[in-house]
Coordinates of C-alpha atoms in Angstrom, one line a residue:
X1 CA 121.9 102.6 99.6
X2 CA 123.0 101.2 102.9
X3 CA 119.7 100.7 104.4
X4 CA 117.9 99.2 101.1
X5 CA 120.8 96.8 101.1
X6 CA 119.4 95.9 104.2
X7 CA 115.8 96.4 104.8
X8 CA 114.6 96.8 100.9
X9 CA 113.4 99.6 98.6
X10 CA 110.5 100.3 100.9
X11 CA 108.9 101.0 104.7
X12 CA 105.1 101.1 105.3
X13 CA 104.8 104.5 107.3
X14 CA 101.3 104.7 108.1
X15 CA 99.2 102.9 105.6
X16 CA 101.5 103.6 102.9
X17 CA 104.6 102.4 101.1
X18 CA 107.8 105.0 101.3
X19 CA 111.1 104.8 98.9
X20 CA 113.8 103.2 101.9
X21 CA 115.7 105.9 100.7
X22 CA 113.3 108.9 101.4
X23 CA 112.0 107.7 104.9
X24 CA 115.6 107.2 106.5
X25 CA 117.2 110.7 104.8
X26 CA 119.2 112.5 107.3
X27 CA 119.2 109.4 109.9
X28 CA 122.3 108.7 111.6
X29 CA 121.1 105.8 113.8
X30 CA 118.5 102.8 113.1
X31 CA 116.9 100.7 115.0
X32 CA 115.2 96.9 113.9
X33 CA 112.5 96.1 116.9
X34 CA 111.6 92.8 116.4
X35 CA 107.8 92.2 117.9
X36 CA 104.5 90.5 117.3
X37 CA 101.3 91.0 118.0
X38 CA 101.0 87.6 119.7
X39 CA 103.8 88.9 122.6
X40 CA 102.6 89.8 125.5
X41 CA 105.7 91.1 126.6
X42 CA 106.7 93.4 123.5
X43 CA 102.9 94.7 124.0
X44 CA 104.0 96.2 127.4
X45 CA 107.3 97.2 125.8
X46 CA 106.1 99.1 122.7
X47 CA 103.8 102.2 124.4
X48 CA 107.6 102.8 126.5
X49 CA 109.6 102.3 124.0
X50 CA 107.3 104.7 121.5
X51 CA 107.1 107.6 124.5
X52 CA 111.2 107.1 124.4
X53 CA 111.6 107.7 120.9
X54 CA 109.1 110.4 120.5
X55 CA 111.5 111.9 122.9
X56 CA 114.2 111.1 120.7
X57 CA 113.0 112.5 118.0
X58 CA 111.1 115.6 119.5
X59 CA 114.3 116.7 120.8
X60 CA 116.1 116.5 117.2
X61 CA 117.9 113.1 117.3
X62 CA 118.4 112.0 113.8
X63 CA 116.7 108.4 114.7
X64 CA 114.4 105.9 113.5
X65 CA 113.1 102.8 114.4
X66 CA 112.1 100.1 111.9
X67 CA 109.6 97.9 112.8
X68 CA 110.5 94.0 111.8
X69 CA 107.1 91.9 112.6
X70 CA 106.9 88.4 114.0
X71 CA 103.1 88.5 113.3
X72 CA 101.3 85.6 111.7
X73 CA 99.1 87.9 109.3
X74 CA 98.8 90.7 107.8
X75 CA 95.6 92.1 110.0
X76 CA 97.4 91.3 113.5
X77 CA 100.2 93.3 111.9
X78 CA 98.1 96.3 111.0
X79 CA 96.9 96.4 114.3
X80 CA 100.0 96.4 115.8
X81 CA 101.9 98.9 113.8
X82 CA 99.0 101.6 113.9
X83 CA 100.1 101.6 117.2
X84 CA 103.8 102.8 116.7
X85 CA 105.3 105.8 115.7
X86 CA 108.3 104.3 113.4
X87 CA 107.9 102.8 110.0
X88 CA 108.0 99.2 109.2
X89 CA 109.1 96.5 107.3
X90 CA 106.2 95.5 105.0
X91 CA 104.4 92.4 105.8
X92 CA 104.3 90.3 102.8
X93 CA 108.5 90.8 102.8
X94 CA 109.0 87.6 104.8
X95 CA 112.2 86.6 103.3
X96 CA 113.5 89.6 104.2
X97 CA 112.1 89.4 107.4
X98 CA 113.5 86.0 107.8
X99 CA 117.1 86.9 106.7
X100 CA 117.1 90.4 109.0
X101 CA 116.2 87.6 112.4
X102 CA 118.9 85.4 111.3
X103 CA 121.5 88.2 110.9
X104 CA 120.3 90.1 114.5
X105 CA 119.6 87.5 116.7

């Protein structure tokens, strides 16, 4: 209930829509990357930060990563996400997305 308060009553993981809930059972940490497509500098960041949390994860760390996107549309978001590991916010939740940047900044 703590993290739908927070992020919603759904993630994308992959190309589809998972219960909040049911993606983040069992975590003990999470954490919001904020990125866009557009970024040159999050570009470089995301293949290290993905080898790092496989790492994480592969070594039984109860960790996610939710990804919070600064893209301007729904296509450069695909593209972007399809290259992480972690679930995300879904695009079309901008308010969401808007209030989670204000909050974390």
């Amino acid at each position: 209930a703590q993290f739908e308060a927070l992020l919603g009553s759904s993630l994308v993981s992959g190309k589809t829509n998972v219960p909040v809930a049911e993606e983040l059972a069992g975590v003990e940490a999470v954490g919001l990357y904020f990125s866009a497509h557009w970024c040159p500098p999050c570009r470089g960041f995301t293949p290290k930060l993905a080898d790092i949390y496989n790492g994480l994860v592969g070594s039984g760390k109860k960790f996610k990563i939710v990804f919070v996107s600064s893209d301007k549309n729904q296509e450069a978001f695909d593209e972007y996400h399809a290259e992480m590991p972690w679930p995300a916010l879904p695009f079309p939740e901008r308010d969401l997305k808007e209030k989670l940047s204000k909050k974390y900044k």
